[in-house]
Amino acid sequence: MNGWAFLAAVIVNSFIALGGEKDMVEPEDFISKDFKKQVEAILKAQSQEKDDWALLIEDAKAKGLKGPW
């Protein structure tokens, strides 16, 4: 997550603790939902890309091809 969102959550939670309130905030509360969706989509695409490479490498190994792996 964003460092500034974490810092904002720490500051707000400090004030809440001093005031005696029980509801704490999370860093995600300071990040827009659209931005969070975009980041999740990018991370999902990157993990899918890594999975694709792993499948290709396993296929090459099964065929007996030699490479740097």
XYZ file of N, CA and C in Angstrom:
207
model
N 0.825 -1.179 0.000
C 0.000 0.000 0.000
C 0.873 1.248 0.000
N 0.223 2.323 -0.140
C 0.890 3.603 -0.199
C 1.386 4.010 1.189
N 2.618 4.463 1.278
C 3.185 4.889 2.546
C 2.438 6.053 3.172
N 1.944 6.954 2.338
C 1.205 8.109 2.863
C -0.123 7.681 3.459
N -0.759 6.678 2.848
C -2.023 6.176 3.390
C -1.784 5.529 4.751
N -0.680 4.808 4.889
C -0.334 4.193 6.167
C -0.103 5.266 7.228
N 0.658 6.300 6.855
C 0.935 7.389 7.790
C -0.358 8.093 8.211
N -1.242 8.319 7.273
C -2.513 8.958 7.591
C -3.334 8.087 8.549
N -3.327 6.772 8.317
C -4.065 5.868 9.198
C -3.482 5.881 10.607
N -2.165 5.925 10.725
C -1.521 5.970 12.040
C -1.911 7.249 12.783
N -1.864 8.364 12.091
C -2.204 9.645 12.721
C -3.662 9.660 13.162
N -4.554 9.234 12.283
C -5.983 9.237 12.621
C -6.255 8.276 13.770
N -5.639 7.094 13.735
C -5.850 6.129 14.815
C -5.315 6.658 16.147
N -4.246 7.446 16.109
C -3.720 8.041 17.331
C -4.727 9.003 17.935
N -5.328 9.842 17.095
C -6.338 10.771 17.586
C -7.566 10.021 18.094
N -7.944 8.960 17.411
C -9.103 8.174 17.844
C -8.814 7.530 19.200
N -7.597 7.000 19.365
C -7.233 6.379 20.636
C -7.243 7.398 21.771
N -6.769 8.596 21.505
C -6.773 9.645 22.529
C -8.194 10.078 22.875
N -9.079 10.024 21.907
C -10.454 10.441 22.125
C -11.318 9.361 22.743
N -10.808 8.145 22.844
C -11.562 7.064 23.459
C -12.494 6.334 22.510
N -12.426 6.613 21.239
C -13.261 5.917 20.266
C -12.697 4.518 20.014
N -13.556 3.609 19.573
C -13.112 2.236 19.332
C -12.963 1.905 17.843
N -13.511 2.723 16.969
C -13.455 2.455 15.534
C -12.130 2.951 14.955
N -11.303 2.027 14.531
C -10.017 2.373 13.930
C -10.184 2.433 12.409
N -9.286 3.142 11.757
C -9.300 3.219 10.302
C -8.129 2.413 9.759
N -8.251 1.994 8.521
C -7.228 1.224 7.824
C -6.586 2.105 6.750
N -5.355 1.795 6.330
C -4.741 2.577 5.252
C -5.582 2.577 3.973
N -6.325 1.490 3.733
C -7.156 1.406 2.535
C -8.267 2.447 2.523
N -8.621 2.968 3.715
C -9.663 3.987 3.794
C -9.240 5.296 3.123
N -7.942 5.491 2.919
C -7.421 6.718 2.325
C -7.055 6.546 0.856
N -7.370 5.393 0.292
C -7.052 5.110 -1.110
C -8.368 4.933 -1.857
N -8.482 5.562 -3.016
C -9.730 5.466 -3.768
C -9.951 4.038 -4.256
N -11.210 3.668 -4.354
C -11.549 2.305 -4.767
C -11.144 2.044 -6.217
N -11.234 3.049 -7.080
C -10.832 2.879 -8.477
C -9.335 2.598 -8.583
N -8.535 3.350 -7.820
C -7.091 3.138 -7.838
C -6.753 1.747 -7.313
N -7.436 1.334 -6.257
C -7.193 0.012 -5.678
C -7.526 -1.088 -6.686
N -8.621 -0.926 -7.440
C -8.995 -1.898 -8.464
C -7.948 -1.961 -9.566
N -7.418 -0.804 -9.964
C -6.391 -0.770 -11.002
C -5.127 -1.481 -10.550
N -4.714 -1.247 -9.314
C -3.512 -1.899 -8.782
C -3.723 -3.405 -8.713
N -4.885 -3.844 -8.245
C -5.173 -5.272 -8.168
C -5.167 -5.911 -9.553
N -5.690 -5.212 -10.561
C -5.695 -5.742 -11.924
C -4.277 -5.885 -12.460
N -3.424 -4.906 -12.167
C -2.029 -4.971 -12.621
C -1.310 -6.132 -11.940
N -1.501 -6.281 -10.643
C -0.854 -7.378 -9.916
C -1.356 -8.734 -10.396
N -2.638 -8.825 -10.696
C -3.194 -10.084 -11.207
C -2.600 -10.413 -12.571
N -2.454 -9.408 -13.425
C -1.873 -9.621 -14.752
C -0.417 -10.063 -14.640
N 0.320 -9.480 -13.704
C 1.723 -9.867 -13.518
C 1.836 -11.295 -13.011
N 0.973 -11.691 -12.086
C 1.036 -13.062 -11.579
C 0.620 -14.046 -12.670
N -0.329 -13.666 -13.508
C -0.743 -14.528 -14.622
C 0.405 -14.695 -15.602
N 1.156 -13.611 -15.842
C 2.296 -13.668 -16.752
C 3.359 -14.621 -16.211
N 3.612 -14.589 -14.917
C 4.576 -15.493 -14.303
C 4.104 -16.933 -14.432
N 2.798 -17.167 -14.241
C 2.251 -18.511 -14.384
C 2.407 -19.011 -15.814
N 2.218 -18.129 -16.798
C 2.372 -18.505 -18.199
C 3.797 -18.961 -18.469
N 4.783 -18.226 -17.944
C 6.173 -18.616 -18.142
C 6.465 -19.947 -17.477
N 5.918 -20.178 -16.300
C 6.146 -21.442 -15.605
C 5.598 -22.609 -16.425
N 4.433 -22.431 -17.030
C 3.865 -23.480 -17.872
C 4.723 -23.744 -19.095
N 5.242 -22.682 -19.709
C 6.091 -22.855 -20.881
C 7.399 -23.567 -20.528
N 7.959 -23.247 -19.379
C 9.205 -23.890 -18.950
C 8.960 -25.366 -18.660
N 7.871 -25.683 -17.993
C 7.548 -27.088 -17.711
C 7.323 -27.856 -19.011
N 6.681 -27.229 -19.967
C 6.456 -27.858 -21.267
C 7.779 -28.131 -21.974
N 8.700 -27.169 -21.923
C 10.010 -27.339 -22.555
C 10.789 -28.464 -21.876
N 10.723 -28.523 -20.539
C 11.408 -29.600 -19.812
C 10.830 -30.958 -20.188
N 9.507 -31.019 -20.314
C 8.849 -32.288 -20.671
C 9.248 -32.753 -22.067
N 9.529 -31.816 -22.943
C 9.940 -32.150 -24.308
C 11.432 -32.445 -24.397
N 12.135 -32.272 -23.280
C 13.557 -32.565 -23.265
C 14.428 -31.447 -23.797
N 13.903 -30.267 -23.913
C 14.674 -29.138 -24.391
C 15.598 -28.653 -23.273
N 16.766 -28.182 -23.648
C 17.718 -27.698 -22.648
C 17.728 -26.178 -22.672
N 17.900 -25.595 -21.504
C 17.921 -24.152 -21.397
C 18.571 -23.742 -20.107
N 18.494 -22.475 -19.765
C 19.151 -21.987 -18.552
C 18.450 -22.407 -17.262
N 17.320 -23.055 -17.329
C 16.612 -23.445 -16.118
C 17.173 -24.695 -15.595
